[in-house]
Coordinates of C-alpha atoms and ligand atoms in Angstrom, one line a residue:
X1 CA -14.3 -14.0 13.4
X2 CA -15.3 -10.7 11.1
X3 CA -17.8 -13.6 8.8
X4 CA -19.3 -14.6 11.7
X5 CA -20.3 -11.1 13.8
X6 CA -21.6 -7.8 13.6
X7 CA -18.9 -5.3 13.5
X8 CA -20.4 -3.9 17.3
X9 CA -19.0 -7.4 18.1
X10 CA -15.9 -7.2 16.6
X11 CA -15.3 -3.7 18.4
X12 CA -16.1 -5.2 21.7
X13 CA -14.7 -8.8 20.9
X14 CA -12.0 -9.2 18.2
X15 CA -8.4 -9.7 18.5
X16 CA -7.8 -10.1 22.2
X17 CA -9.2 -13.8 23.0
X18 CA -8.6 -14.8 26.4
X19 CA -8.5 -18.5 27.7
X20 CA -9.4 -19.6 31.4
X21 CA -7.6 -17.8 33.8
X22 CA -5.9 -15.2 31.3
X23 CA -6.8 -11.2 31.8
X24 CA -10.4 -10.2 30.3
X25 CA -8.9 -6.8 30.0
X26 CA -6.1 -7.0 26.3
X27 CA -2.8 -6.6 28.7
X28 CA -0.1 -3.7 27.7
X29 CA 2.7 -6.2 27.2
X30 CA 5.3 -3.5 28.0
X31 CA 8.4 -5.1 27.1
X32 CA 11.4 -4.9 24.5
X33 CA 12.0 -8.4 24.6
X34 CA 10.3 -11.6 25.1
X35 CA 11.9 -15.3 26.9
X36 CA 12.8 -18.3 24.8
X37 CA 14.1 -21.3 25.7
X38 CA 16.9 -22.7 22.9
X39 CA 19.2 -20.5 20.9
X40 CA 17.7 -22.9 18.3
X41 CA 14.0 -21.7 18.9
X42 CA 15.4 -18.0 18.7
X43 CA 16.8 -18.7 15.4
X44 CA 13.7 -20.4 13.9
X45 CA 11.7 -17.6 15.1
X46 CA 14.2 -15.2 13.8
X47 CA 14.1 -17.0 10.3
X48 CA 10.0 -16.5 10.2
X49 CA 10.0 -20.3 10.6
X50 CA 8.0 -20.0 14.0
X51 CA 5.3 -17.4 14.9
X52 CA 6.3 -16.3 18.4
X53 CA 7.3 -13.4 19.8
X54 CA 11.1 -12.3 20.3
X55 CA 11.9 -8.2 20.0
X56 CA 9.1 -6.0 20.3
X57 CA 9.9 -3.9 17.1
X58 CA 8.9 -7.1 15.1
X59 CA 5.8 -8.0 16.7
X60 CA 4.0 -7.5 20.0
X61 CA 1.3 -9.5 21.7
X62 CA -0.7 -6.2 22.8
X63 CA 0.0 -4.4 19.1
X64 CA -1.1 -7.6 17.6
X65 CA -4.5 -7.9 19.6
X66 CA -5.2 -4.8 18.5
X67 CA -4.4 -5.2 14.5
X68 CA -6.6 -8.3 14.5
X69 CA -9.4 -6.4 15.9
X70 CA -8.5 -3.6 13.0
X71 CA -8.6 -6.3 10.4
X72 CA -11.3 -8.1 11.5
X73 CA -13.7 -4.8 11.4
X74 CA -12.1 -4.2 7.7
X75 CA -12.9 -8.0 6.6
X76 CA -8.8 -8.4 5.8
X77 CA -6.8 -11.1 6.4
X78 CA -3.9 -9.5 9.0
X79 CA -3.0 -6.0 9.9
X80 CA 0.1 -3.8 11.4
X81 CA 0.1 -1.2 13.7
X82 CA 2.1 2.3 13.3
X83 CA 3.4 4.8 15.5
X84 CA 1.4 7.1 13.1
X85 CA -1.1 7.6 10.0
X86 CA 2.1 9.3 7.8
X87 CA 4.3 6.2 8.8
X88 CA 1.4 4.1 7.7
X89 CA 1.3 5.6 4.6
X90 CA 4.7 5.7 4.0
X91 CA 5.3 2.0 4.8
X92 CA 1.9 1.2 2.5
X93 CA 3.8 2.5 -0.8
X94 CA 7.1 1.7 0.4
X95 CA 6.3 -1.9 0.8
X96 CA 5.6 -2.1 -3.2
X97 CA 7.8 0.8 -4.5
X98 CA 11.8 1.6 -4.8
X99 CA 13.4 4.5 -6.5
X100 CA 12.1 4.6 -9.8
X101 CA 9.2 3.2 -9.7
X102 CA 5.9 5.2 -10.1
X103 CA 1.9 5.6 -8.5
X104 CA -1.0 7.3 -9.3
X105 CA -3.0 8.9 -6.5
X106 CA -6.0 11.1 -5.8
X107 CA -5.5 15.0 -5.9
X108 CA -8.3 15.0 -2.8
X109 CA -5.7 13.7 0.0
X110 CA -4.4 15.0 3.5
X111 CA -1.8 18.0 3.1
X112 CA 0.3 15.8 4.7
X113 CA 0.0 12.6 2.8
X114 CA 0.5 15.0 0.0
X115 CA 3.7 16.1 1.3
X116 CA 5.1 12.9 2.3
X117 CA 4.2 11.6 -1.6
X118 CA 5.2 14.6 -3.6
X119 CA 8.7 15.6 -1.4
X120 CA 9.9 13.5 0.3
X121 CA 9.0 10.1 -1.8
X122 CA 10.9 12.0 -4.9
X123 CA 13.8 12.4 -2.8
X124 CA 14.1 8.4 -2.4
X125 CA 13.4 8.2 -6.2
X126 CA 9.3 7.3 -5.9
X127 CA 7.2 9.2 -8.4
X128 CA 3.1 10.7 -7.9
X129 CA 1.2 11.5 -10.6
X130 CA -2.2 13.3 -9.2
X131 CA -5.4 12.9 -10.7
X132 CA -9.3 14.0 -9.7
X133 CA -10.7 11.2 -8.5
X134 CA -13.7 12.5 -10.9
X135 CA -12.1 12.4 -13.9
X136 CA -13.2 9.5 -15.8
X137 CA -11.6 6.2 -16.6
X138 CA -9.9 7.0 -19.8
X139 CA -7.9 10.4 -18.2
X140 CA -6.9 8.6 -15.2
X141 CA -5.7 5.2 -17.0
X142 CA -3.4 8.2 -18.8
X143 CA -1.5 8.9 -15.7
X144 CA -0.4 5.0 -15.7
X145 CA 3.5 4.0 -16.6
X146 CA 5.1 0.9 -17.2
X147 CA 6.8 1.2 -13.7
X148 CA 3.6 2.4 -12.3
X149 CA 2.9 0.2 -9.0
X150 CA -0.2 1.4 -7.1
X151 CA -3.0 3.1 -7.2
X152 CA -4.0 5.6 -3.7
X153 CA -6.8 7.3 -2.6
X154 CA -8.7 8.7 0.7
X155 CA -12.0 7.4 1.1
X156 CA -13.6 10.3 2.4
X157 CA -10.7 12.9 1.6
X158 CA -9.6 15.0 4.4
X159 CA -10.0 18.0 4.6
X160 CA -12.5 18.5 1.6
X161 CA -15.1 15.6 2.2
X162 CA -14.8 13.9 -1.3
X163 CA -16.5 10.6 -1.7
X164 CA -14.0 8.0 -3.6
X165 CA -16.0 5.9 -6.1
X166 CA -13.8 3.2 -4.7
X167 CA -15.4 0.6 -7.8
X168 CA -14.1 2.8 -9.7
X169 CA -10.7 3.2 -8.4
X170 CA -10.0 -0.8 -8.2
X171 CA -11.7 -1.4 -12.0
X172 CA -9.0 1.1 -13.0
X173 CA -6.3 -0.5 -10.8
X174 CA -6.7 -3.9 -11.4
X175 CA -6.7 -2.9 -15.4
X176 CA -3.4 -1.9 -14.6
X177 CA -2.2 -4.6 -13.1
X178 CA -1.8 -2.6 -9.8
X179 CA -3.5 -2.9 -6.4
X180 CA -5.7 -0.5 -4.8
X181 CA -4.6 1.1 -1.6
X182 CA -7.2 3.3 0.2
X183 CA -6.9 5.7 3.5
X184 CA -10.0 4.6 5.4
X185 CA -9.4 7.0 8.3
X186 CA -12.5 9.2 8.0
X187 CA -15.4 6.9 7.6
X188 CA -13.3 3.6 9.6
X189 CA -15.1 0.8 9.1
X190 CA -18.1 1.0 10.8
X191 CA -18.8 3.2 8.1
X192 CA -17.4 1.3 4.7
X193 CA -15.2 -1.2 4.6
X194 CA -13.4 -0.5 1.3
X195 CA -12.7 -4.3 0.6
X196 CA -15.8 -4.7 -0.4
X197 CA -15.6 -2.6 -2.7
X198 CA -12.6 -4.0 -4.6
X199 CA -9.6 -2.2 -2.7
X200 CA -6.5 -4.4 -1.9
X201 CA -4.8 -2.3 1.0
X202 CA -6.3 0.1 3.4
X203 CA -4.7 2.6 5.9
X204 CA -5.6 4.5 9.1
X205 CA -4.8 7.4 11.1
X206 CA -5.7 5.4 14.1
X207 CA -5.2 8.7 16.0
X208 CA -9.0 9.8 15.0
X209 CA -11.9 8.5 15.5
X210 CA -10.6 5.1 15.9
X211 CA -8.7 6.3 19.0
X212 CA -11.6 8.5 19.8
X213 CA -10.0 9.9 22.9
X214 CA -7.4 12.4 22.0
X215 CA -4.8 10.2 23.6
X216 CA -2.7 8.3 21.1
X217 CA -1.1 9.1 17.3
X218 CA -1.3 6.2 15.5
X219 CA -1.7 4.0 12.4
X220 CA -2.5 0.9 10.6
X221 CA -2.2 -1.1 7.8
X222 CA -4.7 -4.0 6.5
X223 CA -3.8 -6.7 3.8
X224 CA -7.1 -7.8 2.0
X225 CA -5.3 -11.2 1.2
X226 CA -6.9 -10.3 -2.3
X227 CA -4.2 -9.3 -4.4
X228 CA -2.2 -11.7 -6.6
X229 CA 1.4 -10.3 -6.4
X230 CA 2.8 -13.6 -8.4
X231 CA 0.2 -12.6 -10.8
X232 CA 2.5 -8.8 -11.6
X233 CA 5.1 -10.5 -10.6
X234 CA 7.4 -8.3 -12.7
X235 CA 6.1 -5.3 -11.4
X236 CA 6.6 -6.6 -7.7
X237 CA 10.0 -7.9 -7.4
X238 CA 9.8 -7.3 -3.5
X239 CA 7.6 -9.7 -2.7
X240 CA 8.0 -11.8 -5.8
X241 CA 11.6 -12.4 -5.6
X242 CA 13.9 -13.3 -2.6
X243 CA 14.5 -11.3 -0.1
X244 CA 18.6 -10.7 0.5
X245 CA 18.0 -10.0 3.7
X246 CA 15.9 -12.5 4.7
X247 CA 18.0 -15.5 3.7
X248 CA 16.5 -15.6 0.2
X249 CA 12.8 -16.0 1.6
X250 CA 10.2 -14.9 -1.5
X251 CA 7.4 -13.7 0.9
X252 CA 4.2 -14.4 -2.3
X253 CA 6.0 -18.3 -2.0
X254 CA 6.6 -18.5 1.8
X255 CA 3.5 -16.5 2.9
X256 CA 0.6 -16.5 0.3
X257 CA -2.4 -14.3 1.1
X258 CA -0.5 -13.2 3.9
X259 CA 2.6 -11.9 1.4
X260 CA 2.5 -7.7 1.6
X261 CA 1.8 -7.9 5.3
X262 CA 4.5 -10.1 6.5
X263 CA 6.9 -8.0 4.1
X264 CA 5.7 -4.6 5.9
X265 CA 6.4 -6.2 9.5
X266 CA 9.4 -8.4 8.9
X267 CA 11.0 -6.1 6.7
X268 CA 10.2 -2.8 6.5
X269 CA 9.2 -2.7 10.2
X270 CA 12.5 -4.8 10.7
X271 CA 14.6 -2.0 9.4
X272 CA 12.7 1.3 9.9
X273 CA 11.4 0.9 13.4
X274 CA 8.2 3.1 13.3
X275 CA 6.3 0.9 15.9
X276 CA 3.5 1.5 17.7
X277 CA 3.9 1.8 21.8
X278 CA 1.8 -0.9 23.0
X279 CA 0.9 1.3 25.5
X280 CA -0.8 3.7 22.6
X281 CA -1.8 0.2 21.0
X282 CA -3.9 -0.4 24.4
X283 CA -5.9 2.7 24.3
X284 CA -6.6 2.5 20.7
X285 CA -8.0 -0.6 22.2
X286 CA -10.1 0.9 24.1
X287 CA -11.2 3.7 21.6
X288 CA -11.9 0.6 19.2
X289 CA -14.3 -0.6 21.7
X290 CA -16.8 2.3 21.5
X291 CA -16.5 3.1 17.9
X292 CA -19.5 1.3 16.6
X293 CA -21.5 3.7 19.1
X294 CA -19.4 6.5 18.5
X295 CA -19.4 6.9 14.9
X296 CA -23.4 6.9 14.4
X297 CA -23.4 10.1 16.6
X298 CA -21.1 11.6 14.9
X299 CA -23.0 11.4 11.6
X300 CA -26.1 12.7 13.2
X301 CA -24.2 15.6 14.5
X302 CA -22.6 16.1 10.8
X303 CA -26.5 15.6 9.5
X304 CA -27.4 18.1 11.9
X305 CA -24.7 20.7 11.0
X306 CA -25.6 20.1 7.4
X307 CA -29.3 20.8 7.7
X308 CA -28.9 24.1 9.8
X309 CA -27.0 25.0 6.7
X310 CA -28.6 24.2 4.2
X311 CA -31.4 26.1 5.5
X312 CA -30.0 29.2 6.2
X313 CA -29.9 31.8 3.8
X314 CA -26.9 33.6 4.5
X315 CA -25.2 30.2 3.6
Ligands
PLP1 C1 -6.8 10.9 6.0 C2 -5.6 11.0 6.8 N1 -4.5 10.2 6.6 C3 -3.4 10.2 7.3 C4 -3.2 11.2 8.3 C5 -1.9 11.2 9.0 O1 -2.1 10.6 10.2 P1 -1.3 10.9 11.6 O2 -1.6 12.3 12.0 O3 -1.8 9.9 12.6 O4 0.2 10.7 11.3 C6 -4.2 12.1 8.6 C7 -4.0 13.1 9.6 O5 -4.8 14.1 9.7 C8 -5.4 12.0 7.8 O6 -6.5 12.9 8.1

């Protein structure tokens, strides 16, 4: 769908697809759990053998409605939905790194994403090395290790306004053997779509202007499909290797493209629960459906802001 249409359609259109006779309104499918008919279905659906629907913490129709819309407006290949911006974060390096391994990251980040990385990450063994995202190729390359595993930054940083050269960040990223992960929350995708310019994972705070509203904290996280985790596998051995706990599944073998994603959701959202209500999920929804008209007004109000200024003297 996101090669085909505008992304005005995609905010209207994408995700929830209804056939004759189904809701034209995405439905809050407010339920823990979800009927099968044979203990031998359950199992296969279980064993990621099936796509279906079973416990809601795995995967919910309304949730997943709305990450497709999500990644089809960022041009990825799937998406996941979090109760929150910081859980999406957390999930996006926790996916790729254990305790002692290592990423580099922008010093022009959210206090709290700056928290989360440089506390409590180094309590579960996860190092940060902070760099400007100015500084040029040669410094940053410095800050790499050989247990280095990503590279993060914010797009438009929050709360001083930086522009990422996000070219620059993957060139420097994929030199390293490392993907790209970038917190698109501030321009969304209406505004850049950061796959285009080379990144390999984005994140949201859905609970901006992606929710629009005021009403729900949330998150996201889309899988470009891009990166080639066999490619480092070495560096990877989450997603490279089998998975104990899944019955020996290697998700880069079982799930291709779709590797990192299916990881985060039947792994890490398997075991740490930080799912998004689908009744949150359905008015993010609805905030989605507006943003493409939303977002120009808010530049125009920004513009206008920034010209009173710049024309005062006092300022
Ligand atoms: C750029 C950015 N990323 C992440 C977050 C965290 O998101 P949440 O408040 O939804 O947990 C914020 C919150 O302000 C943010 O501005």
């Amino acid at each position: 769908m996101s090669k085909k249409f505008n992304p005005e359609t995609l905010c209207v259109q994408a995700g929830w697809t209804p056939k004759k006779g189904e809701p034209r309104v995405l439905p809050i499918y407010q339920s823990t759990t979800f009927k099968y008919d044979t203990s031998e279905q359950m199992a296969r659906l279980f064993d990621l053998e099936e796509s279906g629907y079973f416990y809601t913490r795995l995967q919910n129709p309304t949730n997943d409605a709305v990450a497709a819309k999500i990644a089809a407006l960022e041009g990825g290949v799937a998406a996941m939905l979090t109760a929150s911006g910081q859980a999406a974060n957390f999930y996006a390096i926790f996916n790729i790194c254990q305790a002692g391994d290592h990423f580099v990251c922008s010093s022009s980040i959210y206090g709290g994403t700056f928290n989360l990385f440089a506390v409590t990450l180094k309590k579960l063994g996860i190092e940060v090395t902070f760099v400007s995202p100015d500084a040029p190729d040669e410094e940053i390359e410095k800050a790499f290790q050989a247990n280095t595993k990503a590279l993060f930054g914010e797009s438009i940083s929050n709360p001083s306004l930086e522009v990422l050269d996000i070219e620059k960040f993957a060139r420097i990223a994929h030199k390293q053997g490392v993907p790209l992960i970038v917190d698109n929350t501030f321009p969304t995708p209406i505004n850049c779509r950061p796959f285009e310019w080379g990144a390999d994972i984005v994140v949201h705070s859905t609970t901006k202007y992606m929710d629009g509203h005021a009403t729900s904290v949330g998150g996201c996280i889309v899988d470009s499909g891009n990166f080639d985790w066999d490619a480092h596998a070495d560096k990877f051995p989450g997603l490279c290797t089998p998975d104990e706990s899944y019955h020996g599944l290697t998700y880069s073998k079982a799930f291709g493209k779709m590797a990192y994603i299916t990881k985060a959701t039947a792994q890490l959202m398997r075991d740490l629960g930080s799912i998004q209500s689908p009744q949150n999920a359905f008015l993010l929804n609805i905030g989605l459906e507006t943003l493409h008209l939303r977002m120009p007004q808010h530049c125009k109000n920004a513009l206008a802001v920034a010209t009173y200024l710049h024309n005062n003297d006092k300022v």
